[in-house]
Each structure stands twice: as structure tokens, then as C-alpha cells.
Tab-separated table of C-alpha atoms and ligand atoms in Angstrom:
chain	number	residue	atom	x	y	z
C	1	MET	CA	94.791	55.675	57.400
C	2	THR	CA	92.495	56.879	54.822
C	3	GLU	CA	92.495	55.140	51.540
C	4	TYR	CA	93.731	58.001	49.376
C	5	ASN	CA	95.799	60.893	50.065
C	6	PHE	CA	93.911	64.176	50.358
C	7	ALA	CA	92.475	65.117	47.040
C	8	TYR	CA	93.924	61.783	45.615
C	9	LEU	CA	97.125	63.042	44.289
C	10	ASP	CA	100.557	62.693	46.169
C	11	GLU	CA	102.119	65.768	47.824
C	12	GLN	CA	104.986	65.830	45.434
C	13	THR	CA	102.580	65.983	42.421
C	14	LYS	CA	100.403	68.525	43.963
C	15	ARG	CA	103.657	70.682	44.522
C	16	MET	CA	104.681	70.426	41.124
C	17	ILE	CA	101.280	71.358	39.788
C	18	ARG	CA	101.182	74.254	42.353
C	19	ARG	CA	104.433	75.525	41.171
C	20	ALA	CA	103.109	75.489	37.523
C	21	ILE	CA	99.870	77.378	38.509
C	22	LEU	CA	101.879	80.123	40.088
C	23	LYS	CA	103.957	80.601	36.963
C	24	GLY	CA	100.854	80.428	34.976
C	25	LEU	CA	99.315	83.306	36.927
C	26	ALA	CA	102.676	85.275	36.614
C	27	ILE	CA	102.668	84.789	32.836
C	28	PRO	CA	98.944	85.158	31.734
C	29	GLY	CA	98.039	82.955	28.837
C	30	TYR	CA	101.560	81.170	28.699
C	31	GLN	CA	101.153	77.352	28.682
C	32	VAL	CA	103.277	75.878	31.582
C	33	PRO	CA	104.515	72.314	30.945
C	34	PHE	CA	103.693	69.933	33.814
C	35	ALA	CA	104.114	66.285	34.287
C	36	SER	CA	100.491	65.060	34.099
C	37	ARG	CA	99.633	62.029	36.247
C	38	GLU	CA	97.359	59.065	35.518
C	39	MET	CA	94.016	59.765	37.081
C	40	PRO	CA	91.377	57.119	37.824
C	41	MET	CA	89.361	58.257	34.869
C	42	PRO	CA	89.814	58.295	31.133
C	43	TYR	CA	91.574	61.255	29.475
C	44	GLY	CA	88.383	62.590	27.725
C	45	TRP	CA	87.012	63.125	31.216
C	46	GLY	CA	89.240	66.082	32.111
C	47	THR	CA	92.102	64.710	33.846
C	48	GLY	CA	93.896	67.984	33.439
C	49	GLY	CA	91.114	69.882	35.042
C	50	VAL	CA	90.987	67.243	37.664
C	51	GLN	CA	94.642	67.517	38.519
C	52	VAL	CA	94.375	71.309	38.823
C	53	SER	CA	91.288	71.026	41.035
C	54	ALA	CA	93.161	68.493	43.217
C	55	ALA	CA	95.965	70.959	43.595
C	56	VAL	CA	93.728	73.906	44.678
C	57	LEU	CA	91.135	72.409	46.857
C	58	THR	CA	91.147	72.648	50.518
C	59	PRO	CA	88.664	70.876	52.838
C	60	SER	CA	86.657	74.222	53.388
C	61	ASP	CA	85.792	74.500	49.639
C	62	THR	CA	82.384	74.056	48.114
C	63	PHE	CA	82.824	72.389	44.842
C	64	LYS	CA	80.745	72.569	41.651
C	65	VAL	CA	81.408	70.694	38.347
C	66	ILE	CA	79.556	71.563	35.120
C	67	ASP	CA	79.736	69.706	31.923
C	68	GLN	CA	78.383	71.844	28.898
C	69	GLY	CA	76.482	73.914	31.533
C	70	ALA	CA	74.961	70.892	33.252
C	71	ASP	CA	75.639	69.642	36.832
C	72	ASP	CA	73.886	66.193	36.197
C	73	THR	CA	75.917	64.555	33.404
C	74	THR	CA	77.795	61.425	34.133
C	75	ASN	CA	81.021	63.207	33.823
C	76	ALA	CA	80.037	66.111	36.125
C	77	VAL	CA	78.570	63.858	38.810
C	78	SER	CA	81.666	61.525	38.625
C	79	ILE	CA	84.131	64.260	39.171
C	80	ARG	CA	81.943	65.975	41.902
C	81	THR	CA	81.656	62.626	43.745
C	82	PHE	CA	85.431	61.969	43.332
C	83	PHE	CA	86.393	65.131	45.400
C	84	GLN	CA	83.590	64.691	47.638
C	85	ARG	CA	85.121	61.352	48.669
C	86	THR	CA	88.911	62.188	48.478
C	87	ALA	CA	88.995	65.747	49.537
C	88	GLY	CA	85.896	65.835	51.829
C	89	VAL	CA	84.648	69.019	50.065
C	90	ALA	CA	80.994	70.102	50.261
C	91	THR	CA	79.402	70.203	46.745
C	92	THR	CA	76.839	72.369	45.315
C	93	THR	CA	75.026	73.005	41.879
C	94	ALA	CA	74.475	76.813	42.744
C	95	THR	CA	77.040	78.871	40.858
C	96	SER	CA	76.947	81.656	43.521
C	97	ASP	CA	77.696	79.142	46.449
C	98	ALA	CA	80.582	77.456	44.806
C	99	THR	CA	84.181	78.466	45.669
C	100	VAL	CA	85.729	76.177	43.159
C	101	ILE	CA	83.935	75.456	39.786
C	102	GLN	CA	85.475	72.824	37.484
C	103	THR	CA	84.054	73.359	34.018
C	104	ARG	CA	83.931	71.491	30.610
C	105	HIS	CA	83.023	73.862	27.610
C	106	ARG	CA	81.056	76.550	29.393
C	107	ILE	CA	81.395	79.759	31.701
C	108	PRO	CA	78.636	80.167	33.973
C	109	GLU	CA	75.948	82.799	32.940
C	110	GLU	CA	76.033	84.252	36.578
C	111	PRO	CA	79.055	86.625	36.976
C	112	LEU	CA	81.692	84.917	39.130
C	113	HIS	CA	83.030	86.808	42.150
C	114	GLU	CA	86.214	87.421	43.950
C	115	GLY	CA	87.092	84.196	46.143
C	116	GLN	CA	85.999	81.940	43.397
C	117	ILE	CA	88.137	79.771	41.096
C	118	LEU	CA	87.158	78.548	37.681
C	119	VAL	CA	88.939	75.487	36.573
C	120	TYR	CA	88.719	74.551	32.864
C	121	GLN	CA	89.028	71.094	31.290
C	122	VAL	CA	91.119	71.670	28.162
C	123	PRO	CA	91.655	69.135	25.492
C	124	ILE	CA	93.901	70.878	23.091
C	125	PRO	CA	95.656	73.749	24.775
C	126	GLU	CA	97.587	74.880	21.683
C	127	PRO	CA	95.787	77.421	19.612
C	128	LEU	CA	98.255	77.096	16.894
C	129	ARG	CA	98.336	73.333	16.780
C	130	PHE	CA	95.892	73.073	13.600
C	131	LEU	CA	98.281	75.406	11.815
C	132	GLU	CA	101.432	73.891	13.017
C	133	PRO	CA	101.482	70.271	14.550
C	134	ARG	CA	105.121	70.418	15.763
C	135	GLU	CA	105.361	71.477	19.464
C	136	SER	CA	108.933	72.839	18.944
C	137	GLU	CA	107.634	75.165	16.070
C	138	THR	CA	104.517	76.442	18.027
C	139	ARG	CA	106.740	77.240	21.125
C	140	LYS	CA	109.003	79.244	18.785
C	141	MET	CA	105.946	81.005	17.295
C	142	HIS	CA	104.651	82.032	20.866
C	143	SER	CA	108.168	83.215	21.877
C	144	LEU	CA	108.454	85.417	18.799
C	145	GLU	CA	104.832	86.353	18.847
C	146	GLU	CA	104.430	85.079	15.357
C	147	TYR	CA	100.609	85.089	15.281
C	148	GLY	CA	100.164	86.014	11.696
C	149	LEU	CA	99.133	82.639	10.357
C	150	MET	CA	96.293	82.807	13.175
C	151	HIS	CA	94.693	85.734	11.459
C	152	VAL	CA	95.190	84.418	8.069
C	153	LYS	CA	93.249	81.213	9.085
C	154	LEU	CA	90.428	83.333	10.574
C	155	TYR	CA	90.573	85.505	7.285
C	156	GLU	CA	90.118	82.504	5.229
C	157	ASP	CA	87.008	81.739	7.148
C	158	ILE	CA	85.783	85.163	6.207
C	159	ILE	CA	86.600	84.613	2.510
C	160	ARG	CA	84.879	81.229	2.540
C	161	HIS	CA	81.944	81.765	4.786
C	162	GLY	CA	81.405	85.511	4.587
C	163	HIS	CA	82.094	85.573	8.283
C	164	ILE	CA	84.491	83.881	10.934
C	165	ALA	CA	83.028	80.372	11.182
C	166	THR	CA	84.906	79.440	14.182
C	167	SER	CA	82.350	79.201	16.882
C	168	TYR	CA	84.072	77.135	19.795
C	169	ALA	CA	87.551	77.475	21.121
C	170	TYR	CA	87.724	80.892	19.584
C	171	PRO	CA	91.345	82.070	19.932
C	172	VAL	CA	92.097	85.193	22.410
C	173	LYS	CA	95.007	87.343	23.093
C	174	VAL	CA	95.985	87.817	26.667
C	175	GLU	CA	97.349	91.183	27.886
C	176	GLY	CA	98.520	91.932	24.311
C	177	ARG	CA	100.889	89.217	24.499
C	178	TYR	CA	100.046	85.385	24.287
C	179	VAL	CA	97.380	83.779	21.961
C	180	MET	CA	95.479	81.373	24.009
C	181	ASP	CA	92.862	78.734	23.460
C	182	PRO	CA	90.118	79.431	25.891
C	183	SER	CA	89.061	75.617	25.600
C	184	PRO	CA	86.024	74.660	23.536
C	185	ILE	CA	83.672	77.014	25.199
C	186	PRO	CA	81.148	78.673	22.637
C	187	LYS	CA	82.401	82.108	21.511
C	188	PHE	CA	79.319	83.550	23.204
C	189	ASP	CA	81.365	82.924	26.400
C	190	ASN	CA	84.572	84.615	25.331
C	191	PRO	CA	83.584	88.184	26.553
C	192	LYS	CA	83.254	86.661	29.976
C	193	LEU	CA	87.000	85.809	30.075
C	194	ARG	CA	87.971	89.368	30.228
C	195	ASP	CA	87.974	91.333	33.676
C	196	MET	CA	86.539	88.318	35.383
C	197	ALA	CA	86.714	88.607	39.255
C	198	ALA	CA	87.441	84.915	39.785
C	199	ILE	CA	90.800	83.151	38.989
C	200	GLN	CA	90.680	81.121	35.931
C	201	LEU	CA	92.907	78.037	35.571
C	202	PHE	CA	93.212	75.721	32.631
C	203	GLY	CA	94.356	72.082	32.789
C	204	ALA	CA	95.241	69.912	29.854
C	205	GLY	CA	95.954	66.353	30.987
C	206	ARG	CA	96.985	64.562	27.832
C	207	GLU	CA	98.909	67.515	26.514
C	208	GLN	CA	100.537	68.326	29.958
C	209	ARG	CA	99.942	72.060	29.945
C	210	ILE	CA	98.522	74.481	32.755
C	211	TYR	CA	97.632	77.962	31.999
C	212	ALA	CA	96.009	80.829	33.863
C	213	LEU	CA	94.204	84.136	33.757
C	214	PRO	CA	94.587	86.201	37.000
C	215	PRO	CA	91.393	88.313	37.931
C	216	TYR	CA	90.766	91.280	35.888
C	217	THR	CA	93.012	90.316	33.071
C	218	GLN	CA	92.609	92.004	29.598
C	219	VAL	CA	91.416	89.247	27.161
C	220	VAL	CA	90.686	90.019	23.492
C	221	SER	CA	89.034	87.637	20.932
C	222	LEU	CA	91.002	87.989	17.631
C	223	ASP	CA	89.174	89.843	15.006
C	224	PHE	CA	89.463	92.243	12.029
C	225	GLU	CA	88.348	95.771	11.761
C	226	ASP	CA	85.908	94.962	8.890
C	227	HIS	CA	84.847	91.887	10.662
C	228	PRO	CA	84.634	92.530	14.421
C	229	PHE	CA	84.107	89.697	16.929
C	230	GLU	CA	80.639	88.915	17.614
C	231	ALA	CA	79.636	86.747	20.675
C	232	SER	CA	76.737	85.001	18.981
C	233	LYS	CA	74.072	82.670	20.245
C	234	ALA	CA	70.642	81.265	18.844
C	235	ASP	CA	68.278	84.107	18.386
C	236	HIS	CA	65.594	82.843	20.736
C	237	PRO	CA	64.558	83.215	24.483
C	238	CYS	CA	64.883	80.194	26.660
C	239	GLY	CA	61.721	78.102	26.387
C	240	MET	CA	61.915	77.184	30.086
C	241	CYS	CA	62.865	80.435	31.910
C	242	GLY	CA	62.515	83.018	29.044
C	243	ALA	CA	66.102	84.426	29.505
C	244	THR	CA	67.247	86.317	26.324
C	245	ASP	CA	70.721	86.697	27.574
C	246	SER	CA	71.893	83.161	28.141
C	247	TYR	CA	73.597	80.517	25.825
C	248	LEU	CA	71.027	78.115	24.462
C	249	ASP	CA	70.927	74.417	23.761
C	250	GLU	CA	68.583	73.283	20.945
C	251	LEU	CA	66.631	70.249	22.004
C	252	ILE	CA	64.504	67.964	19.805
C	253	ILE	CA	61.204	67.501	21.777
C	254	ASP	CA	59.149	65.234	19.706
C	255	ASP	CA	59.442	62.912	16.636
C	256	ILE	CA	57.877	65.456	14.247
C	257	GLY	CA	60.723	67.742	14.287
C	258	GLY	CA	59.457	70.021	17.250
C	259	ARG	CA	62.332	72.027	18.756
C	260	MET	CA	62.914	73.784	21.907
C	261	PHE	CA	65.677	76.161	23.020
C	262	VAL	CA	66.906	76.046	26.636
C	263	CYS	CA	69.490	77.597	28.762
C	264	SER	CA	72.708	75.270	28.439
C	265	ASP	CA	73.461	76.628	32.171
C	266	THR	CA	71.001	74.473	34.143
C	267	ASP	CA	71.613	76.157	37.457
C	268	TYR	CA	70.869	79.646	35.846
C	269	CYS	CA	67.736	78.381	34.240
C	270	GLU	CA	66.582	76.654	37.498
C	271	VAL	CA	67.207	79.847	39.520
C	272	ARG	CA	65.190	82.051	37.075
C	273	GLN	CA	62.344	79.585	36.951
C	274	ALA	CA	62.342	79.362	40.921
C	275	ALA	CA	62.109	83.258	40.837
C	276	GLY	CA	58.960	82.930	38.776
C	277	HIS	CA	60.281	83.566	35.259
C	278	LYS	CA	58.465	81.338	32.573
C	279	GLY	CA	59.258	80.646	28.935
C	280	LYS	CA	56.809	79.767	26.291
C	281	ASP	CA	57.474	76.008	26.610
C	282	ALA	CA	57.355	75.782	30.354
C	283	ALA	CA	54.595	73.743	31.783
W	1	MET	CA	120.755	67.285	64.756
W	2	GLN	CA	118.836	69.919	66.804
W	3	ALA	CA	115.373	69.360	68.242
W	4	ASN	CA	113.950	72.375	66.413
W	5	THR	CA	115.124	70.706	63.165
W	6	LEU	CA	112.498	67.972	63.494
W	7	SER	CA	109.749	70.200	64.754
W	8	GLY	CA	108.025	73.162	63.078
W	9	GLY	CA	106.751	71.275	60.025
W	10	PHE	CA	103.209	70.963	58.879
W	11	ALA	CA	101.391	68.606	61.510
W	12	ASP	CA	99.023	67.461	58.753
W	13	PRO	CA	100.874	68.117	55.417
W	14	ALA	CA	98.214	67.508	52.982
W	15	THR	CA	95.647	69.930	54.267
W	16	GLN	CA	97.789	72.519	55.653
W	17	SER	CA	99.845	72.757	52.559
W	18	ALA	CA	96.405	73.141	50.599
W	19	TYR	CA	95.449	76.023	52.757
W	20	ALA	CA	99.052	77.503	52.529
W	21	PHE	CA	98.971	77.215	48.720
W	22	ARG	CA	95.662	79.061	48.475
W	23	SER	CA	97.080	81.876	50.432
W	24	VAL	CA	100.229	82.062	48.151
W	25	MET	CA	97.886	81.491	44.914
W	26	GLU	CA	95.565	84.369	45.996
W	27	ALA	CA	98.590	86.497	46.674
W	28	MET	CA	100.067	85.881	43.223
W	29	ALA	CA	96.799	86.209	41.508
W	30	ARG	CA	95.949	89.420	43.247
W	31	PRO	CA	99.135	91.500	43.524
W	32	GLY	CA	98.976	93.800	46.548
W	33	THR	CA	96.582	91.839	48.615
W	34	ILE	CA	97.960	90.641	51.925
W	35	GLN	CA	97.240	87.061	52.937
W	36	ASP	CA	97.481	85.142	56.153
W	37	ILE	CA	99.444	81.775	55.935
W	38	GLU	CA	99.871	79.502	58.935
W	39	GLY	CA	101.021	76.150	60.068
W	40	ALA	CA	104.866	76.351	60.046
W	41	ALA	CA	107.257	77.156	62.890
W	42	PRO	CA	110.809	77.153	61.469
W	43	PRO	CA	113.886	78.280	63.329
W	44	ALA	CA	114.998	81.894	62.931
W	45	PRO	CA	115.839	83.625	60.941
W	46	LEU	CA	113.130	81.978	58.674
W	47	SER	CA	109.630	83.425	59.533
W	48	PRO	CA	106.601	81.231	59.893
W	49	ALA	CA	105.404	82.679	56.586
W	50	MET	CA	108.648	81.874	54.911
W	51	GLY	CA	108.525	78.430	56.352
W	52	ALA	CA	104.965	77.586	55.270
W	53	VAL	CA	105.817	78.766	51.624
W	54	LEU	CA	108.848	76.795	51.398
W	55	LEU	CA	107.056	73.654	52.917
W	56	THR	CA	104.257	74.064	50.376
W	57	LEU	CA	106.446	74.541	47.186
W	58	CYS	CA	109.741	72.989	47.715
W	59	ASP	CA	111.124	69.442	47.455
W	60	THR	CA	114.132	67.579	46.102
W	61	GLU	CA	113.082	68.941	42.627
W	62	THR	CA	113.504	72.587	43.542
W	63	PRO	CA	117.082	74.131	44.122
W	64	VAL	CA	116.972	76.642	46.919
W	65	TYR	CA	119.437	79.572	47.404
W	66	LEU	CA	119.691	81.008	51.031
W	67	ALA	CA	120.884	84.529	50.855
W	68	GLY	CA	122.894	86.351	53.392
W	69	ASP	CA	121.925	85.508	57.155
W	70	MET	CA	119.376	82.954	55.888
W	71	ASP	CA	122.266	80.689	54.898
W	72	CYS	CA	122.839	79.307	58.449
W	73	GLU	CA	122.946	75.807	59.969
W	74	ALA	CA	119.554	76.248	61.448
W	75	ALA	CA	117.900	77.182	58.311
W	76	ARG	CA	119.763	74.556	56.083
W	77	ALA	CA	119.047	71.788	58.436
W	78	TRP	CA	115.413	72.531	58.955
W	79	LEU	CA	114.761	72.801	54.971
W	80	ALA	CA	116.771	69.760	54.403
W	81	PHE	CA	114.882	67.707	56.691
W	82	HIS	CA	111.388	69.029	55.760
W	83	THR	CA	111.701	69.369	52.107
W	84	GLY	CA	114.799	67.792	50.786
W	85	ALA	CA	115.559	70.762	48.567
W	86	PRO	CA	119.072	70.970	47.465
W	87	PHE	CA	121.031	74.158	48.108
W	88	VAL	CA	122.596	76.074	45.238
W	89	GLY	CA	123.804	79.571	44.213
W	90	PRO	CA	121.776	82.277	42.960
W	91	ALA	CA	122.303	81.452	39.239
W	92	HIS	CA	120.729	77.967	39.636
W	93	CYS	CA	117.907	78.529	41.963
W	94	MET	CA	114.307	78.053	41.629
W	95	PHE	CA	113.645	79.675	44.900
W	96	ALA	CA	115.678	82.412	46.670
W	97	VAL	CA	115.281	83.295	50.424
W	98	GLY	CA	116.494	86.238	52.184
W	99	THR	CA	116.068	89.950	53.026
W	100	TRP	CA	115.878	92.416	50.000
W	101	ASP	CA	119.421	93.735	50.767
W	102	ALA	CA	120.935	90.143	50.823
W	103	LEU	CA	118.952	88.939	47.604
W	104	THR	CA	119.947	92.048	45.427
W	105	PRO	CA	121.291	92.706	42.965
W	106	LEU	CA	118.734	90.786	40.882
W	107	ALA	CA	120.677	90.342	37.609
W	108	VAL	CA	122.150	87.032	38.945
W	109	TYR	CA	118.950	84.915	39.094
W	110	PRO	CA	117.352	82.927	36.184
W	111	ILE	CA	114.626	84.963	34.508
W	112	GLY	CA	113.494	81.957	31.990
W	113	THR	CA	113.996	81.725	28.289
W	114	SER	CA	111.859	83.072	25.419
W	115	GLU	CA	110.406	79.691	24.851
W	116	TYR	CA	110.352	78.760	28.498
W	117	PRO	CA	109.622	81.984	30.603
W	118	ASP	CA	108.430	79.743	33.466
W	119	ARG	CA	111.905	78.415	34.185
W	120	SER	CA	112.503	81.475	36.246
W	121	ALA	CA	113.385	82.028	39.863
W	122	THR	CA	110.847	83.097	42.668
W	123	LEU	CA	112.361	85.239	45.299
W	124	ILE	CA	110.944	84.924	48.808
W	125	VAL	CA	111.667	88.037	50.449
W	126	ALA	CA	111.766	88.715	54.271
W	127	CYS	CA	110.173	92.092	55.069
W	128	SER	CA	109.946	94.049	58.305
W	129	GLU	CA	106.444	95.092	57.364
W	130	LEU	CA	103.610	94.561	54.845
W	131	ALA	CA	101.328	97.638	54.286
W	132	ALA	CA	100.027	99.797	51.651
W	133	GLY	CA	102.633	101.677	49.625
W	134	THR	CA	103.674	101.817	46.097
W	135	THR	CA	100.944	101.780	43.331
W	136	LEU	CA	100.468	98.639	41.206
W	137	THR	CA	98.575	98.077	38.251
W	138	GLY	CA	98.317	95.023	35.873
W	139	PRO	CA	96.703	91.516	35.628
W	140	GLY	CA	95.088	90.606	38.790
W	141	ILE	CA	94.415	94.048	39.944
W	142	LYS	CA	91.153	95.860	39.543
W	143	ASP	CA	91.885	99.563	38.689
W	144	GLN	CA	94.957	99.796	41.063
W	145	ALA	CA	96.480	98.206	44.359
W	146	THR	CA	99.112	99.415	46.542
W	147	LEU	CA	101.937	97.442	48.552
W	148	SER	CA	104.904	98.382	50.481
W	149	LEU	CA	107.973	97.538	48.405
W	150	PRO	CA	111.641	97.670	49.439
W	151	GLU	CA	112.298	99.910	46.406
W	152	VAL	CA	110.743	100.571	43.097
W	153	GLU	CA	113.316	100.614	40.215
W	154	ALA	CA	114.136	96.968	40.559
W	155	PHE	CA	110.492	95.951	39.861
W	156	GLN	CA	110.094	98.415	37.193
W	157	ALA	CA	113.161	96.874	35.386
W	158	ASN	CA	111.943	93.364	36.149
W	159	ARG	CA	108.582	94.299	34.275
W	160	THR	CA	110.433	95.349	31.210
W	161	LEU	CA	111.711	91.844	30.756
W	162	PHE	CA	108.030	90.440	30.401
W	163	PRO	CA	107.142	87.605	29.632
W	164	LEU	CA	110.638	86.857	31.286
W	165	GLY	CA	111.391	87.904	34.763
W	166	LEU	CA	111.414	87.110	38.278
W	167	ASP	CA	108.308	86.574	40.635
W	168	PHE	CA	108.316	87.736	44.294
W	169	ILE	CA	106.824	86.659	47.522
W	170	PHE	CA	106.920	89.081	50.296
W	171	THR	CA	106.675	87.650	53.797
W	172	CYS	CA	106.396	89.055	57.169
W	173	GLY	CA	105.568	87.070	60.351
W	174	GLU	CA	102.344	84.893	59.381
W	175	ARG	CA	101.569	86.964	56.430
W	176	LEU	CA	102.485	87.300	52.785
W	177	ALA	CA	101.895	89.349	49.484
W	178	ALA	CA	103.293	88.889	46.005
W	179	LEU	CA	104.466	90.633	43.099
W	180	PRO	CA	104.433	88.629	39.717
W	181	ARG	CA	106.662	89.996	36.777
W	182	SER	CA	103.400	91.174	35.081
W	183	THR	CA	102.810	93.856	37.566
W	184	GLU	CA	103.434	97.602	36.725
W	185	VAL	CA	104.998	99.331	39.615
W	186	SER	CA	104.902	103.214	39.929
W	187	ARG	CA	105.429	105.538	42.845
W	188	SER	CA	102.519	106.041	44.908
W	189	SER	CA	100.858	109.599	44.347
W	190	SER	CA	101.551	110.646	47.920
W	191	GLU	CA	105.223	109.827	47.429
W	192	ALA	CA	105.306	111.564	44.107
W	193	ILE	CA	103.754	114.644	45.638
W	194	ALA	CA	106.320	114.458	48.523
W	195	GLN	CA	109.197	114.286	46.066
W	196	ALA	CA	108.050	117.063	43.887
W	197	GLY	CA	107.558	119.158	46.844
W	198	ALA	CA	111.052	118.405	48.142
W	199	SER	CA	112.886	119.153	44.770
P	1	ZN	ZN1	66.450	79.154	30.693
């Protein structure tokens, strides 16, 4: 006897989650309710993503976990170790070698390919939540495609700031139908949601929702004709690998205000450095 | 109880259903692709692929409708023993199992509600072949895909119900393909040309 069932969850729970995933794939962007289970980690640690990963992993998978782009945070290491122990999966930090990638708040820079699955940890799945706290009302708004308020909120941003200030969890419309929260990824990542070759699954544990994007799905960031969506990032090259096309974190490097910009996707940065690319701050 | 009622389930349910689910998920995520699915040996008229899908997705919480010849003692006993799924009529099912002729017409199945479009039936269809055929476009499909479908009009009508509608899993031997409600179905160009030539 093993201490846990394969991938920790019992079979009945996995069946329930698997049924929700299939309906999510059939109705891209729609939030499927599911009965979330207690997991041996606190909610903030991505129990929604963990439950989705538990339902899709097989013993043949190679599993990668990133937390804001990094493989080595406590959160990422803990989830990776959890499935190494309970599902016997191989693990990796290399984006290209992974078959299942669980992520918190980033999409890898390297384009994903067919055969890969990207599992997002989602804190608040409802994009209309800050406009309307009642679940019964937001459900009605989705059913009637009543998304006008969402545009009003974004337009208020423009009036107040001169541009759309929302820079994370920037709402998208899926296949011209459902408005969806892409999880708190930077809006720099939004264009990668569209036409991705990999399957994208979203799990919200506390809020008990699963949603999905099949490969090659049309995903459009909400915007206005006079204020088109812009996938912005810090206007610097990476200090370590010199990349100009990656999302950057700003690091304070000394106590006199010295700063450095470095790729948030650590695997992307390391692969580039190993290939000989050098940024201005590299040793 | 017959001996084959007790046999033919997954020998290692946790890992075999994990592999089987990935086949179903890949099929549903990439309409038109044909996936292998193994591990189940149900009594006829259930096929191995049908058996594996049912073992992977069904339990006491999923009412199942057995259509036509599928509604037989062997299938009922096997499903009851291995999944515990309750048997119901088409109007209340979460999964329906049968040949296309036995499953149609489709108007009787739950298609979900505008607030809960996921509360809709999935039809598991026994097919004599799975091959290229009708042209498919939509989510999950790069440019276009093709799949042999039992007909065209029913799937076109189902698409117009989106986001409501039915989802389909086509099974044949140890293989399966799927067609979610989001897929646009058109006649293949070769068929269209043949029809134009005939008229
Ligand atoms: Zn870098």
C-alpha cells in the first residue's frame, strides 16, 4: 500500500474535476463550478491549480512549476515535490522538456508546443467580481453577455490615467463570447493566450471554478479603438542575458538605489546565458 | 452475476484512468484528432474505448442513458458493478451511450442552461470507423481538421446553440475522437464537389 492515492486526490474527486475540465474545454472561457477539496497546503498556494494538475497528470509526465516565472521559490519547489512524491512524475525546470507546467502569474517566454498543458493557479476567477460582488448577478451578466460595465471600468482608467492602468489580470474575451480573467499574469503575457499550441487550464480552489482554453483559441484583450491594448514591459534589456523580448523584474542590487532588470522567466534567462548571451550586468 | 461482469475493469484504476483521461482530454481539446485509449475490456456491445471512457468519467453522481442495443443486461451489469452509475432516460442523463441511430434525434438531451451551459449531456457514440471526413474548424483546431461524422446537419444545428449544446465522443475499438459544441462542421470539399457534380 502506498501512503497516498496516485496524485493524492481520491478517484471520485479526480473524476469530478476531469468532467469539469472537459466541459471547460467545450465552452472556452466559461467558468465551470466544481467541488474543491482540501489540499495539504494553504489556499494562497494554488490549491485550484494543484487539483487540476492532480487530475491531468500521468506517471509518464514531466512536471514543471513556476511561481512568477521562477522555478526555485518555496511555493514552486513545494508543489513540484508534492507531485514527485504522490504521482511519481519526473520534474524539470526546462520549459521545453515539460509536458505539464503549473504556473502562478506568468506564461513562459518560450512558445509552448502541442502535447504540453499549462495549468494556471487562479485566485479570483470572476473578471466581473470587482464590478458586482454577487455571484448570482455575475452569472446572469455572463449568460446575457452583459459586459458593458467592464468597458466602462476600463474607460474610467483612461479618463483618470490617460491610459488603461490595469496591468495584471487584464480581462480578455474568448472566441467572441465569454469575458475571462487570465489570472494575475502581467498584460505583457496576454498575447500568448491566443492561438497557443498547448492546452490551457485554469483552477481556482477557494472560488471552486475551472475554466479552459483549447489550443488555437481566439483570445482578445479588451480595448478601445482610440486606446488599443498594449502588451507593455519595462523598457530595458535583461541585465543578465540581454534579452529585449522578455518580461523583466526590477531588482534592487545595493543599498544606494542601484537597480537591475532581469528576466522574470528564470529558465528562459538561463538558457540564453548558457548559449552565450550576456547582459550589461552579467559577471 | 456473470463472470465478465466482474472482469474487464481497470487493473490499476488510478493510473489507467489517468492515461485514459488524457486521451479523452486531448480528443476534446483537439477536435478531429484520433486518440488511442486502452485498459478496459467490457462485454459487448460496449467497445473497449467506450468502456474506458465510462470507467474514467462515470460514477454514482453521473446518470447514464443506454440507448438501443446498449441497453442490455451485460452492459447494465458491467457498468453498475464498475461505476455505480444510475441508469436514466435521455432527458436526465449526463452521459448517453449508443450507436448514432439509437442516440438520435438529439432534441431530447439536456443542453445546459444559459447560466450553467456545462449542465449538458455528453454523448458517447459507437462508430464503425474513425477516419478523415467532414471538415472541422473552431477552438482546438489550427486552420482545419477533418473527421468521419455520422451526419452533418445535427452537428451544425448543435453549434448554433452555443454556448449551450451537446458534446460528443466517438469511439471505435480502442480509439476515440471528440466533437465539442464549439466546433463548426462543414461538408468536406471533396464531398461538396461530388455533390455539385451529381446535381
Ligand atoms: Zn534574461
